Amino acid sequence: MMIKAGIVGASGYAGEELLRLLAMHSHVKVVAATSRNLAGKKIGSVHINLDGFYPDLTFENIDNNELKKMCDVIFLAVPHGASMDFVPELLNGSTCKIIDLSADYRLKTAEFEKIYGMKHKDPREAVYAIPEVHDVLKEAEKIKNIRLIANPGCFPTGATLAVAPLAKFGVLENVIFDSKSGVTGAGNTPSATSHYPNLTENIIPYKMTAHRHTAEMRQEISRLQPGFDNISFTPHVIPASRGILTTAHVFTAKKYTTEEVKKIYVDFYKDKPFVRIVDGVPSLLAIRGSNFCHIGLEADSKTKRIVIVSAIDNLVKGAAGQAIQNMNILFGLSETEGLWIPGLP
Amino acid sequence: MMIKAGIVGASGYAGEELLRLLAMHSHVKVVAATSRNLAGKKIGSVHINLDGFYPDLTFENIDNNELKKMCDVIFLAVPHGASMDFVPELLNGSTCKIIDLSADYRLKTAEFEKIYGMKHKDPREAVYAIPEVHDVLKEAEKIKNIRLIANPGCFPTGATLAVAPLAKFGVLENVIFDSKSGVTGAGNTPSATSHYPNLTENIIPYKMTAHRHTAEMRQEISRLQPGFDNISFTPHVIPASRGILTTAHVFTAKKYTTEEVKKIYVDFYKDKPFVRIVDGVPSLLAIRGSNFCHIGLEADSKTKRIVIVSAIDNLVKGAAGQAIQNMNILFGLSETEGLWIPGLP
Amino acid sequence: MMIKAGIVGASGYAGEELLRLLAMHSHVKVVAATSRNLAGKKIGSVHINLDGFYPDLTFENIDNNELKKMCDVIFLAVPHGASMDFVPELLNGSTCKIIDLSADYRLKTAEFEKIYGMKHKDPREAVYAIPEVHDVLKEAEKIKNIRLIANPGCFPTGATLAVAPLAKFGVLENVIFDSKSGVTGAGNTPSATSHYPNLTENIIPYKMTAHRHTAEMRQEISRLQPGFDNISFTPHVIPASRGILTTAHVFTAKKYTTEEVKKIYVDFYKDKPFVRIVDGVPSLLAIRGSNFCHIGLEADSKTKRIVIVSAIDNLVKGAAGQAIQNMNILFGLSETEGLWIPGLP
Amino acid sequence: MMIKAGIVGASGYAGEELLRLLAMHSHVKVVAATSRNLAGKKIGSVHINLDGFYPDLTFENIDNNELKKMCDVIFLAVPHGASMDFVPELLNGSTCKIIDLSADYRLKTAEFEKIYGMKHKDPREAVYAIPEVHDVLKEAEKIKNIRLIANPGCFPTGATLAVAPLAKFGVLENVIFDSKSGVTGAGNTPSATSHYPNLTENIIPYKMTAHRHTAEMRQEISRLQPGFDNISFTPHVIPASRGILTTAHVFTAKKYTTEEVKKIYVDFYKDKPFVRIVDGVPSLLAIRGSNFCHIGLEADSKTKRIVIVSAIDNLVKGAAGQAIQNMNILFGLSETEGLWIPGLP
């Protein structure tokens, strides 16, 4: 099988990562990489690490009608608010599938409009897909739509994977996610936060009580533990390009030992190749550039508190890698196809 | 006034910082810097940043009897468990004052023995001194001993300063300290954690539920809000040499606005030159190398949760700087003497 | 074809990289990974990025007689001075091929003994193999030995690739290599140089006039421009894990324009997939984790000086990657097999 | 004595450093800090490390006529091309002295116009002042103008100090400066180079054969060794905020031992408190934030090549610190006044 793929918004970090990863995927041929600003430029002249790959591909400004004819799958790597313009046009009269990396189709419409402060132009349902937590194909069946995937946000992916097994047990009482993200999460436009002298040897908290991803975490975790929404979230930018380490401070209804919690996690994730329960603490370096999520945990011996730490690459498991994993599932491939790549410390 | 100072354990990071800061103090002359390993070496040949300073001082292995005669004040910059050997000998038959940077005299004796797993050889009371939180001289009067200061731990300093104003109001219900520390906190002996390829682009949690400093935090914060000990603490090492950013996730008995909390903090710290409430978020770079503590805060508009972030330099306000601040107070100098130095971004 | 490979010294950085890269090679099965210290441990418990790969492989302490029967190819990733103990035993009475990543067989024996200050126990000739500069198979024919490859040093690889095209033209008059290396070049044992607080925000020159790799550079570059040895080399450690950027300050017999030099380089490397002449300056990030060498250059418009900058990953093109490239060539595979992987910024 | 100082362009890095350092200077009161963009803002709200210092000072947009009446000394921390507009207005009808941190008055006028590609509006002579190399007061006498100092560029300061002693001996034959600079050298506006994900774990060469500072190096070094201009210069940006490490590859007319060269350097700099010849290699961390220049050196035992490495803080000895040092000299203070501050590792 050779899947023809298009990437809309191929100049940003998520687009770049899709191109990097798909260069190693045996069943995908990238046939289109769109970018308004870079139209006409060769892929390898912009993303220098890809010099030598994609010799025949240039950034282009392609019309939606043409694009949907060229592609079996289209990845939307555009800012939130932009995808909802693309999706109806691309789905209409075509058979292509869409994997949307923006926030547009992740939340229930009303919640989206509240959190993102804008009217939704295309309020249709999509499959929110963290494949380790919900069965993507079954979800698609439920909404009778296997053509639109809402690829999860980076922070919600790390946070949900960190507590899903306990949520499934229904024992969460209070969860505080203290997340530490590499600065690529803020995009590739230079800013005060990404200015090297401001970030090196520093760690920068932001949106300390009101980050938009909190809504996404609450929506998804409450699907596992109905009614539970006592979730707080504070993100920080660390002096690192990639990676999200999420420290989940979890207060539970009952007391556990570390061994008990570990068993719950190992069981929950036993058939999930990309989620691995590690001894000790996880490392952003071990999963760097890969689609893995490493999880470490420790139960307080005296209180009903458990600290669970998950490590993902924000651009891979938190974006492009999970998108390809979802594509693999949609097209009936093994979910590890093209993604069985070790982290690069 | 010229205070004659001795530094025991001058080869480590805390000793090095004492030497760096005292080089800029007009009322202190360092007369002794002890180190068993470096005896005979010039200060500037080991701590190269001090080349040109202390031209007449070499590391020495000095007998306690001699040392206590030479010095008005002695800083103990030795590992925990070692100070309790020095203190009785140095105090006995002398008038010199001791500022102990180790953990030996911080906790009540029974608690110390439990937490540090060793018998205390010299169970006397000392003044635990974060000068912004308790009146050091009054505390000394209480215990009729102005000659022994227990200089606080680095994490407890940042944590206590972050919540003291709310503790004073007695409104804390649940506090989670998620701290991020520079790697100098682990000392200057190369280790797996401090090995550059393991730390760069990473963030490493450790002792996730059971760090020793938790006991110190509980002891000190419960002095402000009697009976309160619902305190959790998880430290992380960040890719930075210096600095501790403590994110305090605070659940309170009542709901506050950000403005209300800010007013409480500004009032509490109004006569404390080294603690400053900043707009926005604090930065480790702004206080780098200085004795300042910067605090930023934000109340959740929907719940009884407040996020308070404090930034200190672990080696300065968290060790050598606070030690000198305490020395200033003990000797009747202005507490800012020799410490009114801006951070170096 | 499925090549059975063994790695001797699999605990170090070069061994770790061999395991990482071979995990993505379709024609290699790693059948042995030796380590005295780690014997009995699972690969993924030590090299955490490999957790999930090599489920059936553990570190072992294997006898040479057994090892040479198990393997078609053996990679020696041991310190210099150690390979010469392994090579004769492994070659004797076997058919396996050896790729030695140590320095033992790179230099002519007399030169080796002078530079490394030790007697050579096994003074046989090997093929020194930078495949972009010399034809590896022809070299092997010449010495009638296709069973022992001396895999080049990291600095000599970056340096030689930077000047080979001009050396071939015979125009070099004075070459100064000023190299900047990531700290993994110094191995995975924590040391003062790799201690994070000593390296961050710093750059550390070392062996400023007398690094051992100078001899290797002179030997190899003089094969291209006979008689030329006016080569100086000064290495520095930069705050980075991986990568070597070599700035070659080249004084030539005649004056060139940038365009002329660029043409010479593009021509010289036109059939070499891993060496790419970039516009502007090369980036360590573009080739991170990959087997590529990126080269940028600029001729001084006024003098006979050219600045050529090469970027390689010291652990890949400078060690494990080039070793696999050489293995591919020895076994008749495409040289890019298993190595056609983009850099990970 | 209390010198009233004004800073023009106080929002940039050089201005910020002047404010940081002058906060520790007992004989200077900063009376004006100009900035068009920040007018009305408090110093401490912009340069957060200065919060608590300068309580009565705000950024202002001050007229030149007013400024020259308020100040005894004015520091111009503006881009090249801008100082030449300020200098004639500020000097005319006033007695204030000017220390210009821009490039406008460093080069002979004709050379300036060629190198910077602009007409000079105010072609007057100034004192180019690296106080360790030339006697600033004597130079001022020569040109009968003690009121305008051309403060040297950052790269030329590090480069000139590295070779001055040998230049004085007249033995230089070929000098290649390979410099590595922190990214603050590029200013505080976020750019692609200063974008954290582009710089971390990288090192970026730029203007490989044609940096403007080469002319300044040639001018100043040829004053020490008349007729010598065989000087090449290639700068790199390293992942560091501050500091310039200059590796000088020096070919000399005769052969030296390391000890001989060291003696020449120690003698040359024996009365210069800020320049220190170190054993081994210098460290950017040892001089971080300070006005020191550390120099290490090694002669090749076999050729007429010497490698000399100098380390300075680009914002201090390379800008604001040297400016204050020059101010001290102009006003008859000790040159170390307010600058005798150790580096902060």
mmCIF file of N, CA, C and O in Angstrom, chain A residues 13 183-184 187-201 238-241 288, chain D residues 13 183-184 187-201 238-241 288:
data_model
loop_
_atom_site.group_PDB
_atom_site.id
_atom_site.type_symbol
_atom_site.label_atom_id
_atom_site.label_comp_id
_atom_site.label_asym_id
_atom_site.label_seq_id
_atom_site.Cartn_x
_atom_site.Cartn_y
_atom_site.Cartn_z
ATOM 1 N N TYR A 13 6.586 23.890 12.844
ATOM 2 C CA TYR A 13 7.262 22.753 13.472
ATOM 3 C C TYR A 13 6.506 21.437 13.280
ATOM 4 O O TYR A 13 7.103 20.396 13.032
ATOM 5 N N VAL A 183 10.459 24.586 24.160
ATOM 6 C CA VAL A 183 9.964 25.856 23.624
ATOM 7 C C VAL A 183 9.436 25.745 22.202
ATOM 8 O O VAL A 183 8.771 26.650 21.712
ATOM 9 N N THR A 184 9.672 24.612 21.514
ATOM 10 C CA THR A 184 9.063 24.460 20.195
ATOM 11 C C THR A 184 7.541 24.467 20.301
ATOM 12 O O THR A 184 6.857 24.751 19.322
ATOM 13 N N GLY A 187 5.970 27.439 18.852
ATOM 14 C CA GLY A 187 6.076 27.739 17.430
ATOM 15 C C GLY A 187 7.438 28.245 17.006
ATOM 16 O O GLY A 187 8.303 28.510 17.836
ATOM 17 N N ASN A 188 7.602 28.385 15.666
ATOM 18 C CA ASN A 188 8.940 28.732 15.183
ATOM 19 C C ASN A 188 9.168 30.210 14.900
ATOM 20 O O ASN A 188 10.178 30.580 14.308
ATOM 21 N N THR A 189 8.258 31.054 15.346
ATOM 22 C CA THR A 189 8.495 32.488 15.215
ATOM 23 C C THR A 189 9.248 32.994 16.449
ATOM 24 O O THR A 189 8.785 32.823 17.567
ATOM 25 N N PRO A 190 10.409 33.631 16.247
ATOM 26 C CA PRO A 190 11.175 34.147 17.388
ATOM 27 C C PRO A 190 10.337 35.091 18.246
ATOM 28 O O PRO A 190 9.603 35.940 17.728
ATOM 29 N N SER A 191 10.427 34.934 19.553
ATOM 30 C CA SER A 191 9.659 35.749 20.488
ATOM 31 C C SER A 191 10.496 35.996 21.736
ATOM 32 O O SER A 191 11.586 35.442 21.867
ATOM 33 N N ALA A 192 9.979 36.797 22.651
ATOM 34 C CA ALA A 192 10.727 37.058 23.886
ATOM 35 C C ALA A 192 10.974 35.756 24.647
ATOM 36 O O ALA A 192 12.053 35.542 25.201
ATOM 37 N N THR A 193 9.989 34.883 24.684
ATOM 38 C CA THR A 193 10.166 33.620 25.415
ATOM 39 C C THR A 193 11.222 32.721 24.776
ATOM 40 O O THR A 193 11.994 32.074 25.469
ATOM 41 N N SER A 194 11.244 32.693 23.459
ATOM 42 C CA SER A 194 12.195 31.806 22.771
ATOM 43 C C SER A 194 13.552 32.473 22.557
ATOM 44 O O SER A 194 14.466 31.851 22.007
ATOM 45 N N HIS A 195 13.693 33.748 22.973
ATOM 46 C CA HIS A 195 14.971 34.472 22.821
ATOM 47 C C HIS A 195 15.993 33.818 23.750
ATOM 48 O O HIS A 195 15.814 33.788 24.965
ATOM 49 N N TYR A 196 17.047 33.273 23.170
ATOM 50 C CA TYR A 196 17.976 32.441 23.927
ATOM 51 C C TYR A 196 18.388 33.030 25.275
ATOM 52 O O TYR A 196 18.327 32.336 26.309
ATOM 53 N N PRO A 197 18.803 34.302 25.342
ATOM 54 C CA PRO A 197 19.258 34.834 26.642
ATOM 55 C C PRO A 197 18.143 34.910 27.689
ATOM 56 O O PRO A 197 18.426 35.054 28.872
ATOM 57 N N ASN A 198 16.899 34.814 27.284
ATOM 58 C CA ASN A 198 15.796 34.820 28.254
ATOM 59 C C ASN A 198 15.467 33.427 28.772
ATOM 60 O O ASN A 198 14.845 33.288 29.834
ATOM 61 N N LEU A 199 15.832 32.395 28.037
ATOM 62 C CA LEU A 199 15.389 31.046 28.377
ATOM 63 C C LEU A 199 16.507 30.172 28.950
ATOM 64 O O LEU A 199 16.266 29.351 29.847
ATOM 65 N N THR A 200 17.727 30.347 28.458
ATOM 66 C CA THR A 200 18.814 29.500 28.962
ATOM 67 C C THR A 200 18.950 29.683 30.471
ATOM 68 O O THR A 200 18.788 30.788 30.986
ATOM 69 N N GLU A 201 19.209 28.579 31.176
ATOM 70 C CA GLU A 201 19.417 28.616 32.625
ATOM 71 C C GLU A 201 18.185 29.152 33.357
ATOM 72 O O GLU A 201 18.284 29.645 34.470
ATOM 73 N N ILE A 238 10.708 25.138 29.530
ATOM 74 C CA ILE A 238 12.055 24.823 30.015
ATOM 75 C C ILE A 238 13.086 25.086 28.916
ATOM 76 O O ILE A 238 12.730 25.165 27.743
ATOM 77 N N PRO A 239 14.340 25.222 29.314
ATOM 78 C CA PRO A 239 15.390 25.412 28.315
ATOM 79 C C PRO A 239 15.670 24.115 27.559
ATOM 80 O O PRO A 239 16.638 23.416 27.839
ATOM 81 N N ALA A 240 14.792 23.802 26.648
ATOM 82 C CA ALA A 240 14.880 22.593 25.831
ATOM 83 C C ALA A 240 14.067 22.877 24.585
ATOM 84 O O ALA A 240 13.100 23.644 24.632
ATOM 85 N N SER A 241 14.452 22.281 23.492
ATOM 86 C CA SER A 241 13.674 22.451 22.270
ATOM 87 C C SER A 241 12.396 21.634 22.326
ATOM 88 O O SER A 241 11.317 22.128 22.032
ATOM 89 N N ARG A 288 13.189 11.461 23.000
ATOM 90 C CA ARG A 288 13.406 12.597 22.090
ATOM 91 C C ARG A 288 13.276 12.183 20.626
ATOM 92 O O ARG A 288 13.950 11.268 20.169
ATOM 93 N N TYR D 13 21.135 45.839 25.604
ATOM 94 C CA TYR D 13 21.962 45.063 26.526
ATOM 95 C C TYR D 13 23.104 45.898 27.113
ATOM 96 O O TYR D 13 23.420 45.785 28.298
ATOM 97 N N VAL D 183 25.270 35.014 22.554
ATOM 98 C CA VAL D 183 24.318 35.576 21.585
ATOM 99 C C VAL D 183 23.839 36.966 21.968
ATOM 100 O O VAL D 183 23.244 37.665 21.144
ATOM 101 N N THR D 184 24.118 37.434 23.179
ATOM 102 C CA THR D 184 23.757 38.818 23.494
ATOM 103 C C THR D 184 24.511 39.790 22.590
ATOM 104 O O THR D 184 24.068 40.926 22.428
ATOM 105 N N GLY D 187 22.340 41.528 20.199
ATOM 106 C CA GLY D 187 21.281 42.441 20.634
ATOM 107 C C GLY D 187 20.077 41.735 21.205
ATOM 108 O O GLY D 187 19.967 40.510 21.170
ATOM 109 N N ASN D 188 19.157 42.525 21.764
ATOM 110 C CA ASN D 188 18.039 41.905 22.479
ATOM 111 C C ASN D 188 16.741 41.766 21.686
ATOM 112 O O ASN D 188 15.698 41.445 22.248
ATOM 113 N N THR D 189 16.831 41.972 20.374
ATOM 114 C CA THR D 189 15.655 41.718 19.541
ATOM 115 C C THR D 189 15.659 40.255 19.090
ATOM 116 O O THR D 189 16.631 39.799 18.496
ATOM 117 N N PRO D 190 14.576 39.521 19.396
ATOM 118 C CA PRO D 190 14.529 38.109 18.970
ATOM 119 C C PRO D 190 14.748 37.960 17.466
ATOM 120 O O PRO D 190 14.206 38.747 16.673
ATOM 121 N N SER D 191 15.545 36.981 17.093
ATOM 122 C CA SER D 191 15.854 36.744 15.676
ATOM 123 C C SER D 191 16.005 35.250 15.461
ATOM 124 O O SER D 191 15.969 34.475 16.416
ATOM 125 N N ALA D 192 16.193 34.845 14.209
ATOM 126 C CA ALA D 192 16.377 33.424 13.922
ATOM 127 C C ALA D 192 17.594 32.878 14.667
ATOM 128 O O ALA D 192 17.567 31.767 15.198
ATOM 129 N N THR D 193 18.679 33.632 14.734
ATOM 130 C CA THR D 193 19.883 33.150 15.421
ATOM 131 C C THR D 193 19.664 32.993 16.917
ATOM 132 O O THR D 193 20.155 32.050 17.527
ATOM 133 N N SER D 194 18.925 33.920 17.512
ATOM 134 C CA SER D 194 18.728 33.862 18.965
ATOM 135 C C SER D 194 17.532 33.009 19.360
ATOM 136 O O SER D 194 17.245 32.838 20.538
ATOM 137 N N HIS D 195 16.807 32.455 18.348
ATOM 138 C CA HIS D 195 15.652 31.583 18.607
ATOM 139 C C HIS D 195 16.178 30.305 19.275
ATOM 140 O O HIS D 195 16.967 29.566 18.671
ATOM 141 N N TYR D 196 15.730 30.045 20.494
ATOM 142 C CA TYR D 196 16.312 28.973 21.296
ATOM 143 C C TYR D 196 16.484 27.643 20.536
ATOM 144 O O TYR D 196 17.577 27.052 20.564
ATOM 145 N N PRO D 197 15.452 27.155 19.831
ATOM 146 C CA PRO D 197 15.614 25.849 19.163
ATOM 147 C C PRO D 197 16.670 25.867 18.048
ATOM 148 O O PRO D 197 17.106 24.804 17.614
ATOM 149 N N ASN D 198 17.066 27.038 17.593
ATOM 150 C CA ASN D 198 18.108 27.098 16.560
ATOM 151 C C ASN D 198 19.514 27.137 17.146
ATOM 152 O O ASN D 198 20.480 26.831 16.448
ATOM 153 N N LEU D 199 19.637 27.546 18.398
ATOM 154 C CA LEU D 199 20.965 27.781 18.959
ATOM 155 C C LEU D 199 21.398 26.709 19.965
ATOM 156 O O LEU D 199 22.580 26.359 20.040
ATOM 157 N N THR D 200 20.437 26.189 20.741
ATOM 158 C CA THR D 200 20.825 25.196 21.743
ATOM 159 C C THR D 200 21.490 23.998 21.066
ATOM 160 O O THR D 200 21.074 23.588 19.973
ATOM 161 N N GLU D 201 22.522 23.467 21.691
ATOM 162 C CA GLU D 201 23.217 22.288 21.171
ATOM 163 C C GLU D 201 23.825 22.541 19.796
ATOM 164 O O GLU D 201 24.081 21.605 19.052
ATOM 165 N N ILE D 238 27.817 30.956 20.055
ATOM 166 C CA ILE D 238 27.697 29.716 20.827
ATOM 167 C C ILE D 238 26.435 29.753 21.676
ATOM 168 O O ILE D 238 25.864 30.816 21.913
ATOM 169 N N PRO D 239 25.981 28.574 22.134
ATOM 170 C CA PRO D 239 24.810 28.546 23.011
ATOM 171 C C PRO D 239 25.168 29.061 24.401
ATOM 172 O O PRO D 239 25.362 28.289 25.332
ATOM 173 N N ALA D 240 25.256 30.360 24.500
ATOM 174 C CA ALA D 240 25.598 31.035 25.753
ATOM 175 C C ALA D 240 25.070 32.454 25.623
ATOM 176 O O ALA D 240 24.992 32.986 24.515
ATOM 177 N N SER D 241 24.677 33.041 26.721
ATOM 178 C CA SER D 241 24.234 34.426 26.668
ATOM 179 C C SER D 241 25.406 35.367 26.502
ATOM 180 O O SER D 241 25.395 36.266 25.677
ATOM 181 N N ARG D 288 32.464 35.677 33.941
ATOM 182 C CA ARG D 288 31.068 36.020 33.623
ATOM 183 C C ARG D 288 30.585 37.205 34.450
ATOM 184 O O ARG D 288 30.631 37.193 35.669
#
